[in-house]
CSV table of C-alpha atoms in Angstrom, one decimal:
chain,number,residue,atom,x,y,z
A,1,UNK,CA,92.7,97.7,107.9
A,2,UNK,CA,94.9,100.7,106.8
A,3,UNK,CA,97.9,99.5,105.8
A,4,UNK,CA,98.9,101.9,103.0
A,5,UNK,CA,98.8,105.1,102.9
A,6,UNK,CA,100.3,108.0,101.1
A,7,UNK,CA,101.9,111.5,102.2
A,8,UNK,CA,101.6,113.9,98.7
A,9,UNK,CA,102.0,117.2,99.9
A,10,UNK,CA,104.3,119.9,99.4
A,11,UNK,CA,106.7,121.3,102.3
A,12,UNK,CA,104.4,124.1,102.9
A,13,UNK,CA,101.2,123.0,102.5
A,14,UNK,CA,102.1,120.9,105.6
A,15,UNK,CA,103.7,123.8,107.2
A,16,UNK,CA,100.2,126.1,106.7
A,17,UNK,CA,98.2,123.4,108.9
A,18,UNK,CA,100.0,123.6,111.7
A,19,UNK,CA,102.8,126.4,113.3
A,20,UNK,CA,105.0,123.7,114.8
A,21,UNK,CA,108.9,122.9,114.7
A,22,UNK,CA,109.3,120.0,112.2
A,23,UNK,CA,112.4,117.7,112.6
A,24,UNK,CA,115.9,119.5,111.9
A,25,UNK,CA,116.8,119.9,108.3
A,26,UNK,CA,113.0,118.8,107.4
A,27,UNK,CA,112.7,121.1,104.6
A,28,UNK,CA,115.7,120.2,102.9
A,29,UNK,CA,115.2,116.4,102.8
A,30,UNK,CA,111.3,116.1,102.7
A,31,UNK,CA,110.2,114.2,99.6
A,32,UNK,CA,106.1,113.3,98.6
A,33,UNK,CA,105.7,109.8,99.7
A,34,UNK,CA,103.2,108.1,97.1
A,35,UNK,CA,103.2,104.8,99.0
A,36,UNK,CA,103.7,104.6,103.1
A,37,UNK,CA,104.0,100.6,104.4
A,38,UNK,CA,104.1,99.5,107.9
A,39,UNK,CA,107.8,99.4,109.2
A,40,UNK,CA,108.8,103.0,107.7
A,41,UNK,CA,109.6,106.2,109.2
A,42,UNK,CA,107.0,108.8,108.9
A,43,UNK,CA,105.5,111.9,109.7
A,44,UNK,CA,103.7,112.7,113.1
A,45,UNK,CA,102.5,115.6,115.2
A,46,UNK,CA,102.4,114.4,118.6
A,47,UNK,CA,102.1,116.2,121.4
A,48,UNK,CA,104.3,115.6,124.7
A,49,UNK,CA,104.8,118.0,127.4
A,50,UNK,CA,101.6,120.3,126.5
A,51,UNK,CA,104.1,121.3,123.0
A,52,UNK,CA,103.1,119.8,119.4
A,53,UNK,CA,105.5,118.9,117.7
A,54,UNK,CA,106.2,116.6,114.4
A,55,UNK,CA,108.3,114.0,114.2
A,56,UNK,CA,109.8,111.0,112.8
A,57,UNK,CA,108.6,107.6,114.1
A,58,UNK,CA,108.5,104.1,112.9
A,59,UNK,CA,104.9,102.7,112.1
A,60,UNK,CA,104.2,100.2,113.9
A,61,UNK,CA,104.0,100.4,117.9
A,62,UNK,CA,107.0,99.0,119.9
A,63,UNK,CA,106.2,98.1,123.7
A,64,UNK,CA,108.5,99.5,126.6
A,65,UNK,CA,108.8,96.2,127.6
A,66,UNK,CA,110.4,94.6,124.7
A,67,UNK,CA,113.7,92.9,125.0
A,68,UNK,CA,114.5,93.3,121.1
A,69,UNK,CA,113.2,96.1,119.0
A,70,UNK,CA,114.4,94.4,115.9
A,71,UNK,CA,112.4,91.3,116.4
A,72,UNK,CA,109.6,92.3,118.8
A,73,UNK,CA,105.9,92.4,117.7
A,74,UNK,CA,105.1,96.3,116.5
A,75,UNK,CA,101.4,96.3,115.2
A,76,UNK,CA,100.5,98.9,112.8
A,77,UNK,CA,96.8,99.3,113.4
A,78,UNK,CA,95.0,99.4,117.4
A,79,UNK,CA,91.0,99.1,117.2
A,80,UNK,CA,89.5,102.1,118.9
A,81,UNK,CA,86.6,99.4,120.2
A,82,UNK,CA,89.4,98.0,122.5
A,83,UNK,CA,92.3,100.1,122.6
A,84,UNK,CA,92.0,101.1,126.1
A,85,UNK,CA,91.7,97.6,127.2
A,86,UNK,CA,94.9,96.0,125.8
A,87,UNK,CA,98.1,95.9,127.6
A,88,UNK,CA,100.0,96.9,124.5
A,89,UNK,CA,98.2,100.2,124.0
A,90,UNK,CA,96.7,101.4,127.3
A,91,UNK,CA,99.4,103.6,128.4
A,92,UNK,CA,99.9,105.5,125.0
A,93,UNK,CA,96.0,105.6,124.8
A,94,UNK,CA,95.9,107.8,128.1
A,95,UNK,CA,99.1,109.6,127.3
A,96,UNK,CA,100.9,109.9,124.3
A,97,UNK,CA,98.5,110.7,121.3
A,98,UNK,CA,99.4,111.5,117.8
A,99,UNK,CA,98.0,112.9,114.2
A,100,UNK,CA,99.2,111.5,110.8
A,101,UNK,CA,99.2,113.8,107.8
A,102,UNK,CA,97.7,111.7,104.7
A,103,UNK,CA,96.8,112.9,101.5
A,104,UNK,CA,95.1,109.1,101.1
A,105,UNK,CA,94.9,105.7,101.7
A,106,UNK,CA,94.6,102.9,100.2
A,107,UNK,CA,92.1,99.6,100.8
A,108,UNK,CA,91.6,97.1,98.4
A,109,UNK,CA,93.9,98.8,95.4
A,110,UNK,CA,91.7,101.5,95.8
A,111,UNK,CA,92.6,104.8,96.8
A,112,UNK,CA,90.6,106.8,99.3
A,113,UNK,CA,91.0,110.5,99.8
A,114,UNK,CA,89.1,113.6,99.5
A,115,UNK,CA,87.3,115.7,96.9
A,116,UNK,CA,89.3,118.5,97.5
A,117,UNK,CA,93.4,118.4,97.3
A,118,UNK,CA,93.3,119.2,101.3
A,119,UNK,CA,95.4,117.3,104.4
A,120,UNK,CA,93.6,115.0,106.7
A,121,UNK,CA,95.0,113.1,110.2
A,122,UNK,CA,94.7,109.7,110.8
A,123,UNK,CA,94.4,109.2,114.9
A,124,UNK,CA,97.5,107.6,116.3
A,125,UNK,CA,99.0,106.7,119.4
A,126,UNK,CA,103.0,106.6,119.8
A,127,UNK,CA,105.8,105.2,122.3
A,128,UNK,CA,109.1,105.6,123.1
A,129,UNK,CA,110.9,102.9,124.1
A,130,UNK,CA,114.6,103.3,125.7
A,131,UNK,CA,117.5,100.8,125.3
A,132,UNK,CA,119.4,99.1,127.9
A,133,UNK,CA,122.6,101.3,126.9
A,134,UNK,CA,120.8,104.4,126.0
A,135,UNK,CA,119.0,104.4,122.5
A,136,UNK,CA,115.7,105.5,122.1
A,137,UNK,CA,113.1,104.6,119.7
A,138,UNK,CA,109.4,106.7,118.4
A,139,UNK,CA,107.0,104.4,116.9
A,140,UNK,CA,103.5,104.7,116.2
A,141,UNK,CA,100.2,102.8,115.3
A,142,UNK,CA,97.0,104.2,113.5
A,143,UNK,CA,93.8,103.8,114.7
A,144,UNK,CA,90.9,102.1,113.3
A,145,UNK,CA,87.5,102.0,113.5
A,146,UNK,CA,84.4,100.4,111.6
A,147,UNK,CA,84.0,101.5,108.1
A,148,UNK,CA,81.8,103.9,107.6
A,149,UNK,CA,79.3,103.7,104.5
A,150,UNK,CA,81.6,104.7,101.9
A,151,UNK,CA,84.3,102.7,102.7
A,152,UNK,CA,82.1,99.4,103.7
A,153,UNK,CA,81.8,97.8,99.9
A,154,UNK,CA,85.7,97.7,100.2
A,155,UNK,CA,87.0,96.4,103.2
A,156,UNK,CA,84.9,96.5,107.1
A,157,UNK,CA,88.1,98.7,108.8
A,158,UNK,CA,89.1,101.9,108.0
A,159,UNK,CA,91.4,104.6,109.8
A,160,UNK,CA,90.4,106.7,112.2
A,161,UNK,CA,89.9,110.1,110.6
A,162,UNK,CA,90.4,113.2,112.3
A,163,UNK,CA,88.3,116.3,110.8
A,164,UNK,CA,90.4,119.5,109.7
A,165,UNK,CA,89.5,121.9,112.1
């Protein structure tokens, strides 16, 4: 399952794929990320209101229902094959959808990415869950899929790809 990736563009080349507001300041701060684990912030585009936007979530998906965001299951991968069926991903699957930029990823100590030095999106789903006193908290999960015929020899999973486009 993808459970590494990497983020190794420069500001604008993200800015060129798509004419959206990035996160306050994002220019100044934004660093290449050679190694991206579960747990970390990253970068999304998500889309909420009928606006896309990026922004900053945790990977791995927090449940509106949870009591404890600090201690609560947050899965970092959803199965496209069942997605829609599961409690804990059935409402973002119908409403709150999100790309990943990824320069590659990584299964097996391999690193996957393409020929050319181009972005790709990983699919994703996000939630926002709200504290009792206020606090909110983005997190997000990639989706997986079957490996296709490249990826097969190395591991049966692999992220959902979205083509450039």
């Amino acid at each position: 399952m993808c459970g590494r990736y990497e983020l190794c563009f420069d500001y604008e080349s993200l800015r060129e794929h798509y004419q959206c507001s990035f996160p306050k300041n994002f220019e100044k701060y934004y660093q290449k990320q050679p190694l991206i684990k579960p747990n970390q912030p990253i970068l999304t585009l998500k889309q909420e209101h009928k606006k896309h936007n990026y922004s900053f979530m945790l990977w791995g998906l927090l449940s509106e229902w949870s009591k404890d965001p600090l201690n609560s299951f947050r899965p970092y991968n959803a199965r496209a094959e069942t997605i829609s069926e599961k409690p804990s991903f059935r409402s973002a699957w119908r409403h709150r959808r999100c790309l990943i930029p990824a320069s590659g990823f990584f299964e097996n100590k391999y690193k996957i990415r393409r020929k050319d030095p181009e972005i790709f999106w990983l699919a994703g789903i996000w939630n926002r869950w709200l504290g009792k006193e206020g606090s909110e908290i983005e997190s997000c999960t990639i989706i997986t899929t079957y490996a296709n015929r490249l990826i097969k020899p190395l591991h049966n999973r692999m992220p959902s790809i979205i083509p450039n486009g």
